Amino acid sequence: MAVYSMTGFGSASAAAAAPAETAPAASTAGAAATVELRSVNGRFLDLALRLPDELRGLEPALRELVGQVFKRGKIELRVATQRDADGALPQPQAEQLMRLAQLESTVQSWLPNARPFSTSEVLNWCRGGAGTERLDDAVMQAARTAVEALREARGREGARLVTILLERIARLRELAAQAVPLVPQVVQRQQQRFLERWHEALANAGAASTVKPEALQERALNEAAAYALRIDVAEELSRLSAHLDEIERLLGAGGELGKRLDFLIQELHREANTLGSKSSALELTNVSVEMKVAIEQMREQVQNIE
């Protein structure tokens, strides 16, 4: 299963079906609908619709269509019709005008002071009075195509995100490998410092001759062992490796994994912070800083994954 980003764009157009030969030429002749979908990252699915007033009835169907495909992201769906875009006037049909004349006559028989319809009102009535169903079909057809285009775009972006994350995982593994041999080296250096300082202190106190070298060595070893326990990062590196393994597994499995990846990134941050807090050597501190930089780069990318 693929990994999908929450960022993408898709659009499609569809022409309204021509009226049947037995029916009068409707105002949708030559009309078309264009649907555009824009998506950015979001914690949940947040769909905003921009529809012409005469297409408001399609909102439930469009929400259901988008919700069946996408689970997360802030998505804007915009619908435009060709007749709205080019301002083309409808072609009134005889049956429409006859029906409108009947309605006007009925109104004036009850309301003699009612003013007659204007040309603009007649054209607007003819525009919305026929062919709406065929235009609705065109909108839904274009919406299905645009949704698939957005899904493909999010899939392509998701593949790029996977590549970036795998590169950062490889970098973190390199840094962890660098940290492993540093701890024994730091402990050895610290043990040598203990011996030097005790010799210096005993010499200054005039008690160097009364302390056996074996006792000094044992004391230094004990202090070095205690120091090694304080700075031991084997457990943190082991957990970090386990988290990286799980991230790689999720990226290979695909699907809706953004929230799980976000949790694992927080755990990686925790291990890197602990590594830095235990460090008393510049080498380990540098490794911790480099790890935090790589993890932060991963976090920025994970926020875009569905």
PDB file of C-alpha atoms in Angstrom:
ATOM      1  CA  MET A   1       0.000   0.000   0.000  1.00  0.00           C
ATOM      2  CA  ALA A   2       1.262   3.442  -0.909  1.00  0.00           C
ATOM      3  CA  VAL A   3       2.110   6.288   1.441  1.00  0.00           C
ATOM      4  CA  TYR A   4       0.112   9.437   0.741  1.00  0.00           C
ATOM      5  CA  SER A   5       0.980  13.037   1.416  1.00  0.00           C
ATOM      6  CA  MET A   6      -1.699  15.514   2.454  1.00  0.00           C
ATOM      7  CA  THR A   7      -0.469  18.064  -0.084  1.00  0.00           C
ATOM      8  CA  GLY A   8      -1.676  17.985  -3.671  1.00  0.00           C
ATOM      9  CA  PHE A   9      -3.846  19.408  -6.430  1.00  0.00           C
ATOM     10  CA  GLY A  10      -6.305  17.851  -8.838  1.00  0.00           C
ATOM     11  CA  SER A  11      -8.723  19.243 -11.410  1.00  0.00           C
ATOM     12  CA  ALA A  12     -11.057  17.965 -14.091  1.00  0.00           C
ATOM     13  CA  SER A  13     -13.775  19.193 -16.415  1.00  0.00           C
ATOM     14  CA  ALA A  14     -16.870  17.529 -17.840  1.00  0.00           C
ATOM     15  CA  ALA A  15     -19.460  18.696 -20.351  1.00  0.00           C
ATOM     16  CA  ALA A  16     -23.171  18.555 -19.597  1.00  0.00           C
ATOM     17  CA  ALA A  17     -25.024  15.882 -21.524  1.00  0.00           C
ATOM     18  CA  ALA A  18     -26.883  17.054 -24.612  1.00  0.00           C
ATOM     19  CA  PRO A  19     -30.690  17.121 -24.258  1.00  0.00           C
ATOM     20  CA  ALA A  20     -32.740  14.332 -25.751  1.00  0.00           C
ATOM     21  CA  GLU A  21     -34.022  14.858 -29.286  1.00  0.00           C
ATOM     22  CA  THR A  22     -37.623  14.792 -28.067  1.00  0.00           C
ATOM     23  CA  ALA A  23     -37.003  17.551 -25.563  1.00  0.00           C
ATOM     24  CA  PRO A  24     -36.478  21.198 -26.389  1.00  0.00           C
ATOM     25  CA  ALA A  25     -32.892  22.456 -26.448  1.00  0.00           C
ATOM     26  CA  ALA A  26     -32.143  23.220 -22.828  1.00  0.00           C
ATOM     27  CA  SER A  27     -30.057  25.987 -21.387  1.00  0.00           C
ATOM     28  CA  THR A  28     -27.303  23.497 -20.593  1.00  0.00           C
ATOM     29  CA  ALA A  29     -26.451  23.017 -24.256  1.00  0.00           C
ATOM     30  CA  GLY A  30     -22.702  23.599 -24.441  1.00  0.00           C
ATOM     31  CA  ALA A  31     -22.398  24.008 -20.653  1.00  0.00           C
ATOM     32  CA  ALA A  32     -19.572  22.363 -18.705  1.00  0.00           C
ATOM     33  CA  ALA A  33     -18.342  22.081 -15.140  1.00  0.00           C
ATOM     34  CA  THR A  34     -14.805  22.307 -13.779  1.00  0.00           C
ATOM     35  CA  VAL A  35     -13.875  20.934 -10.373  1.00  0.00           C
ATOM     36  CA  GLU A  36     -10.623  21.839  -8.603  1.00  0.00           C
ATOM     37  CA  LEU A  37      -9.305  20.230  -5.414  1.00  0.00           C
ATOM     38  CA  ARG A  38      -6.496  21.711  -3.321  1.00  0.00           C
ATOM     39  CA  SER A  39      -5.139  19.895  -0.294  1.00  0.00           C
ATOM     40  CA  VAL A  40      -2.725  20.811   2.505  1.00  0.00           C
ATOM     41  CA  ASN A  41      -1.833  19.108   5.761  1.00  0.00           C
ATOM     42  CA  GLY A  42      -4.289  18.981   8.665  1.00  0.00           C
ATOM     43  CA  ARG A  43      -4.905  16.870  11.742  1.00  0.00           C
ATOM     44  CA  PHE A  44      -8.306  15.735  10.497  1.00  0.00           C
ATOM     45  CA  LEU A  45     -10.316  15.855   7.275  1.00  0.00           C
ATOM     46  CA  ASP A  46     -11.473  19.453   6.833  1.00  0.00           C
ATOM     47  CA  LEU A  47     -13.424  19.916   3.596  1.00  0.00           C
ATOM     48  CA  ALA A  48     -14.460  23.367   2.368  1.00  0.00           C
ATOM     49  CA  LEU A  49     -16.811  23.605  -0.630  1.00  0.00           C
ATOM     50  CA  ARG A  50     -17.072  26.549  -3.026  1.00  0.00           C
ATOM     51  CA  LEU A  51     -20.204  25.953  -5.135  1.00  0.00           C
ATOM     52  CA  PRO A  52     -22.485  28.121  -7.284  1.00  0.00           C
ATOM     53  CA  ASP A  53     -25.873  28.647  -5.644  1.00  0.00           C
ATOM     54  CA  GLU A  54     -27.715  26.427  -8.131  1.00  0.00           C
ATOM     55  CA  LEU A  55     -25.415  23.495  -7.249  1.00  0.00           C
ATOM     56  CA  ARG A  56     -25.774  23.670  -3.462  1.00  0.00           C
ATOM     57  CA  GLY A  57     -27.861  20.502  -3.563  1.00  0.00           C
ATOM     58  CA  LEU A  58     -24.740  18.536  -4.532  1.00  0.00           C
ATOM     59  CA  GLU A  59     -22.912  19.322  -1.280  1.00  0.00           C
ATOM     60  CA  PRO A  60     -23.821  16.067   0.561  1.00  0.00           C
ATOM     61  CA  ALA A  61     -22.848  13.927  -2.434  1.00  0.00           C
ATOM     62  CA  LEU A  62     -19.544  15.766  -2.877  1.00  0.00           C
ATOM     63  CA  ARG A  63     -18.696  15.465   0.822  1.00  0.00           C
ATOM     64  CA  GLU A  64     -19.385  11.749   0.716  1.00  0.00           C
ATOM     65  CA  LEU A  65     -17.275  11.328  -2.421  1.00  0.00           C
ATOM     66  CA  VAL A  66     -14.252  13.082  -0.900  1.00  0.00           C
ATOM     67  CA  GLY A  67     -14.678  11.394   2.490  1.00  0.00           C
ATOM     68  CA  GLN A  68     -14.569   7.945   0.925  1.00  0.00           C
ATOM     69  CA  VAL A  69     -11.073   8.575  -0.457  1.00  0.00           C
ATOM     70  CA  PHE A  70      -9.339  10.927   1.985  1.00  0.00           C
ATOM     71  CA  LYS A  71      -9.145  10.705   5.780  1.00  0.00           C
ATOM     72  CA  ARG A  72      -6.901  13.640   6.678  1.00  0.00           C
ATOM     73  CA  GLY A  73      -5.993  17.020   5.283  1.00  0.00           C
ATOM     74  CA  LYS A  74      -7.509  20.431   4.732  1.00  0.00           C
ATOM     75  CA  ILE A  75      -9.166  20.190   1.304  1.00  0.00           C
ATOM     76  CA  GLU A  76     -10.852  22.894  -0.722  1.00  0.00           C
ATOM     77  CA  LEU A  77     -13.236  21.828  -3.488  1.00  0.00           C
ATOM     78  CA  ARG A  78     -14.194  24.528  -5.962  1.00  0.00           C
ATOM     79  CA  VAL A  79     -16.785  24.151  -8.752  1.00  0.00           C
ATOM     80  CA  ALA A  80     -17.158  26.519 -11.690  1.00  0.00           C
ATOM     81  CA  THR A  81     -19.510  26.230 -14.644  1.00  0.00           C
ATOM     82  CA  GLN A  82     -18.672  27.387 -18.133  1.00  0.00           C
ATOM     83  CA  ARG A  83     -21.725  29.559 -18.441  1.00  0.00           C
ATOM     84  CA  ASP A  84     -20.751  31.316 -15.219  1.00  0.00           C
ATOM     85  CA  ALA A  85     -17.249  31.821 -16.493  1.00  0.00           C
ATOM     86  CA  ASP A  86     -18.046  33.186 -19.951  1.00  0.00           C
ATOM     87  CA  GLY A  87     -21.300  34.967 -19.120  1.00  0.00           C
ATOM     88  CA  ALA A  88     -23.130  33.324 -22.058  1.00  0.00           C
ATOM     89  CA  LEU A  89     -26.854  34.031 -22.110  1.00  0.00           C
ATOM     90  CA  PRO A  90     -29.303  31.120 -22.153  1.00  0.00           C
ATOM     91  CA  GLN A  91     -31.463  30.393 -25.193  1.00  0.00           C
ATOM     92  CA  PRO A  92     -35.085  30.593 -24.041  1.00  0.00           C
ATOM     93  CA  GLN A  93     -37.313  27.823 -25.400  1.00  0.00           C
ATOM     94  CA  ALA A  94     -40.909  28.155 -26.494  1.00  0.00           C
ATOM     95  CA  GLU A  95     -42.178  25.834 -23.773  1.00  0.00           C
ATOM     96  CA  GLN A  96     -40.310  27.812 -21.124  1.00  0.00           C
ATOM     97  CA  LEU A  97     -41.733  31.116 -22.322  1.00  0.00           C
ATOM     98  CA  MET A  98     -45.275  29.693 -22.540  1.00  0.00           C
ATOM     99  CA  ARG A  99     -45.001  28.378 -19.008  1.00  0.00           C
ATOM    100  CA  LEU A 100     -43.658  31.701 -17.770  1.00  0.00           C
ATOM    101  CA  ALA A 101     -46.484  33.603 -19.517  1.00  0.00           C
ATOM    102  CA  GLN A 102     -49.042  31.375 -17.823  1.00  0.00           C
ATOM    103  CA  LEU A 103     -47.477  32.018 -14.451  1.00  0.00           C
ATOM    104  CA  GLU A 104     -47.367  35.756 -15.056  1.00  0.00           C
ATOM    105  CA  SER A 105     -51.040  35.752 -16.108  1.00  0.00           C
ATOM    106  CA  THR A 106     -52.036  33.871 -12.971  1.00  0.00           C
ATOM    107  CA  VAL A 107     -50.146  36.279 -10.746  1.00  0.00           C
ATOM    108  CA  GLN A 108     -51.628  39.364 -12.407  1.00  0.00           C
ATOM    109  CA  SER A 109     -55.157  37.952 -12.177  1.00  0.00           C
ATOM    110  CA  TRP A 110     -54.752  37.914  -8.400  1.00  0.00           C
ATOM    111  CA  LEU A 111     -52.435  40.891  -8.131  1.00  0.00           C
ATOM    112  CA  PRO A 112     -53.352  43.417 -10.841  1.00  0.00           C
ATOM    113  CA  ASN A 113     -50.695  45.867  -9.656  1.00  0.00           C
ATOM    114  CA  ALA A 114     -47.856  43.359 -10.038  1.00  0.00           C
ATOM    115  CA  ARG A 115     -45.302  44.553 -12.546  1.00  0.00           C
ATOM    116  CA  PRO A 116     -44.470  42.407 -15.622  1.00  0.00           C
ATOM    117  CA  PHE A 117     -41.308  40.318 -15.763  1.00  0.00           C
ATOM    118  CA  SER A 118     -38.250  42.089 -17.118  1.00  0.00           C
ATOM    119  CA  THR A 119     -36.044  40.591 -19.822  1.00  0.00           C
ATOM    120  CA  SER A 120     -33.281  39.945 -17.279  1.00  0.00           C
ATOM    121  CA  GLU A 121     -35.694  38.089 -14.982  1.00  0.00           C
ATOM    122  CA  VAL A 122     -36.939  35.983 -17.882  1.00  0.00           C
ATOM    123  CA  LEU A 123     -33.384  35.046 -18.912  1.00  0.00           C
ATOM    124  CA  ASN A 124     -32.417  34.158 -15.342  1.00  0.00           C
ATOM    125  CA  TRP A 125     -35.502  31.987 -15.009  1.00  0.00           C
ATOM    126  CA  CYS A 126     -34.680  30.207 -18.276  1.00  0.00           C
ATOM    127  CA  ARG A 127     -31.086  29.735 -17.130  1.00  0.00           C
ATOM    128  CA  GLY A 128     -32.071  27.878 -13.973  1.00  0.00           C
ATOM    129  CA  GLY A 129     -35.333  26.380 -15.077  1.00  0.00           C
ATOM    130  CA  ALA A 130     -34.011  23.580 -17.319  1.00  0.00           C
ATOM    131  CA  GLY A 131     -31.111  21.220 -17.617  1.00  0.00           C
ATOM    132  CA  THR A 132     -30.056  21.368 -13.940  1.00  0.00           C
ATOM    133  CA  GLU A 133     -29.975  17.603 -13.631  1.00  0.00           C
ATOM    134  CA  ARG A 134     -27.632  17.270 -16.610  1.00  0.00           C
ATOM    135  CA  LEU A 135     -25.287  19.905 -15.141  1.00  0.00           C
ATOM    136  CA  ASP A 136     -25.317  18.082 -11.795  1.00  0.00           C
ATOM    137  CA  ASP A 137     -24.204  14.919 -13.562  1.00  0.00           C
ATOM    138  CA  ALA A 138     -21.345  16.826 -15.198  1.00  0.00           C
ATOM    139  CA  VAL A 139     -20.225  18.188 -11.839  1.00  0.00           C
ATOM    140  CA  MET A 140     -20.201  14.742 -10.218  1.00  0.00           C
ATOM    141  CA  GLN A 141     -18.335  13.248 -13.175  1.00  0.00           C
ATOM    142  CA  ALA A 142     -15.695  15.993 -13.005  1.00  0.00           C
ATOM    143  CA  ALA A 143     -15.501  15.628  -9.201  1.00  0.00           C
ATOM    144  CA  ARG A 144     -14.786  11.893  -9.424  1.00  0.00           C
ATOM    145  CA  THR A 145     -11.994  12.518 -11.929  1.00  0.00           C
ATOM    146  CA  ALA A 146     -10.561  15.391  -9.860  1.00  0.00           C
ATOM    147  CA  VAL A 147     -10.603  13.280  -6.686  1.00  0.00           C
ATOM    148  CA  GLU A 148      -8.635  10.550  -8.450  1.00  0.00           C
ATOM    149  CA  ALA A 149      -6.182  13.158  -9.790  1.00  0.00           C
ATOM    150  CA  LEU A 150      -5.691  14.550  -6.279  1.00  0.00           C
ATOM    151  CA  ARG A 151      -5.183  11.039  -4.921  1.00  0.00           C
ATOM    152  CA  GLU A 152      -2.482  10.363  -7.520  1.00  0.00           C
ATOM    153  CA  ALA A 153      -0.798  13.708  -6.758  1.00  0.00           C
ATOM    154  CA  ARG A 154      -0.790  12.950  -3.044  1.00  0.00           C
ATOM    155  CA  GLY A 155       0.642   9.524  -3.808  1.00  0.00           C
ATOM    156  CA  ARG A 156       3.514  10.999  -5.831  1.00  0.00           C
ATOM    157  CA  GLU A 157       4.275  13.479  -3.074  1.00  0.00           C
ATOM    158  CA  GLY A 158       4.053  10.671  -0.519  1.00  0.00           C
ATOM    159  CA  ALA A 159       6.672   8.661  -2.416  1.00  0.00           C
ATOM    160  CA  ARG A 160       9.031  11.643  -2.255  1.00  0.00           C
ATOM    161  CA  LEU A 161       8.437  11.965   1.473  1.00  0.00           C
ATOM    162  CA  VAL A 162       9.270   8.289   1.983  1.00  0.00           C
ATOM    163  CA  THR A 163      12.590   8.783   0.177  1.00  0.00           C
ATOM    164  CA  ILE A 164      13.456  11.745   2.410  1.00  0.00           C
ATOM    165  CA  LEU A 165      12.508   9.875   5.592  1.00  0.00           C
ATOM    166  CA  LEU A 166      14.570   6.832   4.642  1.00  0.00           C
ATOM    167  CA  GLU A 167      17.577   9.102   4.065  1.00  0.00           C
ATOM    168  CA  ARG A 168      17.139  10.618   7.541  1.00  0.00           C
ATOM    169  CA  ILE A 169      16.775   7.142   9.076  1.00  0.00           C
ATOM    170  CA  ALA A 170      20.052   6.095   7.479  1.00  0.00           C
ATOM    171  CA  ARG A 171      21.673   9.259   8.861  1.00  0.00           C
ATOM    172  CA  LEU A 172      20.407   8.506  12.390  1.00  0.00           C
ATOM    173  CA  ARG A 173      21.773   4.980  12.195  1.00  0.00           C
ATOM    174  CA  GLU A 174      25.171   6.389  11.204  1.00  0.00           C
ATOM    175  CA  LEU A 175      25.129   8.750  14.180  1.00  0.00           C
ATOM    176  CA  ALA A 176      24.130   5.940  16.543  1.00  0.00           C
ATOM    177  CA  ALA A 177      27.017   3.836  15.219  1.00  0.00           C
ATOM    178  CA  GLN A 178      29.361   6.760  15.894  1.00  0.00           C
ATOM    179  CA  ALA A 179      28.117   7.061  19.486  1.00  0.00           C
ATOM    180  CA  VAL A 180      28.656   3.394  20.430  1.00  0.00           C
ATOM    181  CA  PRO A 181      32.511   3.439  20.637  1.00  0.00           C
ATOM    182  CA  LEU A 182      32.611   6.913  22.152  1.00  0.00           C
ATOM    183  CA  VAL A 183      31.398   5.842  25.606  1.00  0.00           C
ATOM    184  CA  PRO A 184      34.318   3.463  26.396  1.00  0.00           C
ATOM    185  CA  GLN A 185      36.776   6.069  25.148  1.00  0.00           C
ATOM    186  CA  VAL A 186      35.252   8.725  27.390  1.00  0.00           C
ATOM    187  CA  VAL A 187      35.293   6.371  30.395  1.00  0.00           C
ATOM    188  CA  GLN A 188      38.940   5.505  29.807  1.00  0.00           C
ATOM    189  CA  ARG A 189      39.920   9.166  29.590  1.00  0.00           C
ATOM    190  CA  GLN A 190      37.964   9.926  32.756  1.00  0.00           C
ATOM    191  CA  GLN A 191      39.670   7.046  34.611  1.00  0.00           C
ATOM    192  CA  GLN A 192      43.053   8.474  33.702  1.00  0.00           C
ATOM    193  CA  ARG A 193      41.962  11.893  34.962  1.00  0.00           C
ATOM    194  CA  PHE A 194      40.899  10.358  38.288  1.00  0.00           C
ATOM    195  CA  LEU A 195      44.332   8.798  38.772  1.00  0.00           C
ATOM    196  CA  GLU A 196      46.154  12.004  37.865  1.00  0.00           C
ATOM    197  CA  ARG A 197      44.063  14.150  40.203  1.00  0.00           C
ATOM    198  CA  TRP A 198      44.404  11.756  43.147  1.00  0.00           C
ATOM    199  CA  HIS A 199      48.153  11.532  42.707  1.00  0.00           C
ATOM    200  CA  GLU A 200      48.305  15.305  42.598  1.00  0.00           C
ATOM    201  CA  ALA A 201      46.109  15.670  45.663  1.00  0.00           C
ATOM    202  CA  LEU A 202      48.050  13.086  47.658  1.00  0.00           C
ATOM    203  CA  ALA A 203      51.367  14.671  46.663  1.00  0.00           C
ATOM    204  CA  ASN A 204      50.166  18.068  47.818  1.00  0.00           C
ATOM    205  CA  ALA A 205      49.033  16.537  51.112  1.00  0.00           C
ATOM    206  CA  GLY A 206      52.323  14.662  51.604  1.00  0.00           C
ATOM    207  CA  ALA A 207      50.514  11.336  51.857  1.00  0.00           C
ATOM    208  CA  ALA A 208      51.562   9.801  48.528  1.00  0.00           C
ATOM    209  CA  SER A 209      53.985   7.412  50.186  1.00  0.00           C
ATOM    210  CA  THR A 210      51.352   6.004  52.544  1.00  0.00           C
ATOM    211  CA  VAL A 211      48.862   4.977  49.808  1.00  0.00           C
ATOM    212  CA  LYS A 212      49.547   1.854  47.809  1.00  0.00           C
ATOM    213  CA  PRO A 213      49.362   2.092  43.982  1.00  0.00           C
ATOM    214  CA  GLU A 214      46.946  -0.851  43.965  1.00  0.00           C
ATOM    215  CA  ALA A 215      44.529   1.048  46.174  1.00  0.00           C
ATOM    216  CA  LEU A 216      44.697   4.060  43.885  1.00  0.00           C
ATOM    217  CA  GLN A 217      44.068   1.866  40.851  1.00  0.00           C
ATOM    218  CA  GLU A 218      41.096   0.166  42.499  1.00  0.00           C
ATOM    219  CA  ARG A 219      39.646   3.476  43.556  1.00  0.00           C
ATOM    220  CA  ALA A 220      40.033   4.838  40.043  1.00  0.00           C
ATOM    221  CA  LEU A 221      38.361   1.782  38.574  1.00  0.00           C
ATOM    222  CA  ASN A 222      35.422   2.100  40.968  1.00  0.00           C
ATOM    223  CA  GLU A 223      34.959   5.765  40.183  1.00  0.00           C
ATOM    224  CA  ALA A 224      35.241   5.054  36.448  1.00  0.00           C
ATOM    225  CA  ALA A 225      32.639   2.282  36.733  1.00  0.00           C
ATOM    226  CA  ALA A 226      30.217   4.611  38.495  1.00  0.00           C
ATOM    227  CA  TYR A 227      30.891   7.263  35.883  1.00  0.00           C
ATOM    228  CA  ALA A 228      30.309   4.744  33.091  1.00  0.00           C
ATOM    229  CA  LEU A 229      26.894   3.896  34.546  1.00  0.00           C
ATOM    230  CA  ARG A 230      25.936   7.553  34.607  1.00  0.00           C
ATOM    231  CA  ILE A 231      26.831   8.175  30.968  1.00  0.00           C
ATOM    232  CA  ASP A 232      25.824   4.779  29.564  1.00  0.00           C
ATOM    233  CA  VAL A 233      23.589   5.365  26.527  1.00  0.00           C
ATOM    234  CA  ALA A 234      23.271   1.785  25.327  1.00  0.00           C
ATOM    235  CA  GLU A 235      19.630   1.631  26.377  1.00  0.00           C
ATOM    236  CA  GLU A 236      18.783   4.882  24.610  1.00  0.00           C
ATOM    237  CA  LEU A 237      20.557   3.776  21.429  1.00  0.00           C
ATOM    238  CA  SER A 238      18.756   0.434  21.552  1.00  0.00           C
ATOM    239  CA  ARG A 239      15.349   2.107  21.844  1.00  0.00           C
ATOM    240  CA  LEU A 240      16.247   4.583  19.107  1.00  0.00           C
ATOM    241  CA  SER A 241      17.144   1.696  16.791  1.00  0.00           C
ATOM    242  CA  ALA A 242      13.844  -0.030  17.614  1.00  0.00           C
ATOM    243  CA  HIS A 243      11.883   3.144  16.781  1.00  0.00           C
ATOM    244  CA  LEU A 244      13.737   3.487  13.480  1.00  0.00           C
ATOM    245  CA  ASP A 245      12.928  -0.145  12.644  1.00  0.00           C
ATOM    246  CA  GLU A 246       9.236   0.517  13.325  1.00  0.00           C
ATOM    247  CA  ILE A 247       9.232   3.650  11.157  1.00  0.00           C
ATOM    248  CA  GLU A 248      10.787   1.701   8.292  1.00  0.00           C
ATOM    249  CA  ARG A 249       8.184  -1.037   8.728  1.00  0.00           C
ATOM    250  CA  LEU A 250       5.319   1.466   8.629  1.00  0.00           C
ATOM    251  CA  LEU A 251       6.712   3.202   5.543  1.00  0.00           C
ATOM    252  CA  GLY A 252       6.941  -0.178   3.821  1.00  0.00           C
ATOM    253  CA  ALA A 253       3.379  -1.115   4.802  1.00  0.00           C
ATOM    254  CA  GLY A 254       1.883   2.235   3.730  1.00  0.00           C
ATOM    255  CA  GLY A 255      -1.703   3.321   4.398  1.00  0.00           C
ATOM    256  CA  GLU A 256      -2.854   5.839   6.984  1.00  0.00           C
ATOM    257  CA  LEU A 257       0.202   6.116   9.204  1.00  0.00           C
ATOM    258  CA  GLY A 258       0.749   9.826   9.792  1.00  0.00           C
ATOM    259  CA  LYS A 259      -0.408   9.839  13.421  1.00  0.00           C
ATOM    260  CA  ARG A 260       1.643   6.766  14.329  1.00  0.00           C
ATOM    261  CA  LEU A 261       4.725   8.254  12.697  1.00  0.00           C
ATOM    262  CA  ASP A 262       4.188  11.471  14.608  1.00  0.00           C
ATOM    263  CA  PHE A 263       4.196   9.526  17.892  1.00  0.00           C
ATOM    264  CA  LEU A 264       7.397   7.684  16.950  1.00  0.00           C
ATOM    265  CA  ILE A 265       9.096  10.981  16.064  1.00  0.00           C
ATOM    266  CA  GLN A 266       8.300  12.221  19.579  1.00  0.00           C
ATOM    267  CA  GLU A 267       9.936   9.081  20.984  1.00  0.00           C
ATOM    268  CA  LEU A 268      13.030   9.669  18.845  1.00  0.00           C
ATOM    269  CA  HIS A 269      13.247  13.191  20.242  1.00  0.00           C
ATOM    270  CA  ARG A 270      13.066  11.786  23.751  1.00  0.00           C
ATOM    271  CA  GLU A 271      15.945   9.374  23.176  1.00  0.00           C
ATOM    272  CA  ALA A 272      18.100  12.065  21.555  1.00  0.00           C
ATOM    273  CA  ASN A 273      17.430  14.439  24.463  1.00  0.00           C
ATOM    274  CA  THR A 274      18.372  11.762  26.999  1.00  0.00           C
ATOM    275  CA  LEU A 275      21.531  11.044  25.052  1.00  0.00           C
ATOM    276  CA  GLY A 276      22.451  14.716  25.228  1.00  0.00           C
ATOM    277  CA  SER A 277      21.661  15.023  28.946  1.00  0.00           C
ATOM    278  CA  LYS A 278      23.888  12.041  29.790  1.00  0.00           C
ATOM    279  CA  SER A 279      26.731  13.315  27.691  1.00  0.00           C
ATOM    280  CA  SER A 280      29.699  14.874  29.452  1.00  0.00           C
ATOM    281  CA  ALA A 281      31.937  14.732  26.396  1.00  0.00           C
ATOM    282  CA  LEU A 282      31.935  17.038  23.407  1.00  0.00           C
ATOM    283  CA  GLU A 283      31.835  14.099  20.978  1.00  0.00           C
ATOM    284  CA  LEU A 284      28.586  12.703  22.394  1.00  0.00           C
ATOM    285  CA  THR A 285      27.075  16.170  22.607  1.00  0.00           C
ATOM    286  CA  ASN A 286      27.780  16.707  18.911  1.00  0.00           C
ATOM    287  CA  VAL A 287      26.174  13.367  18.064  1.00  0.00           C
ATOM    288  CA  SER A 288      23.096  14.307  20.083  1.00  0.00           C
ATOM    289  CA  VAL A 289      22.801  17.672  18.325  1.00  0.00           C
ATOM    290  CA  GLU A 290      23.132  16.073  14.886  1.00  0.00           C
ATOM    291  CA  MET A 291      20.463  13.522  15.842  1.00  0.00           C
ATOM    292  CA  LYS A 292      18.070  16.272  16.908  1.00  0.00           C
ATOM    293  CA  VAL A 293      18.573  18.076  13.598  1.00  0.00           C
ATOM    294  CA  ALA A 294      17.794  14.910  11.600  1.00  0.00           C
ATOM    295  CA  ILE A 295      14.763  14.090  13.776  1.00  0.00           C
ATOM    296  CA  GLU A 296      13.379  17.606  13.379  1.00  0.00           C
ATOM    297  CA  GLN A 297      13.721  17.268   9.607  1.00  0.00           C
ATOM    298  CA  MET A 298      11.796  13.997   9.834  1.00  0.00           C
ATOM    299  CA  ARG A 299       9.080  15.630  11.936  1.00  0.00           C
ATOM    300  CA  GLU A 300       8.524  18.334   9.316  1.00  0.00           C
ATOM    301  CA  GLN A 301       8.018  15.688   6.634  1.00  0.00           C
ATOM    302  CA  VAL A 302       5.851  13.403   8.779  1.00  0.00           C
ATOM    303  CA  GLN A 303       3.394  16.255   9.379  1.00  0.00           C
ATOM    304  CA  ASN A 304       2.511  16.073   5.674  1.00  0.00           C
ATOM    305  CA  ILE A 305       1.766  12.326   5.650  1.00  0.00           C
ATOM    306  CA  GLU A 306      -1.860  11.210   5.746  1.00  0.00           C
TER     307      GLU A 306
END
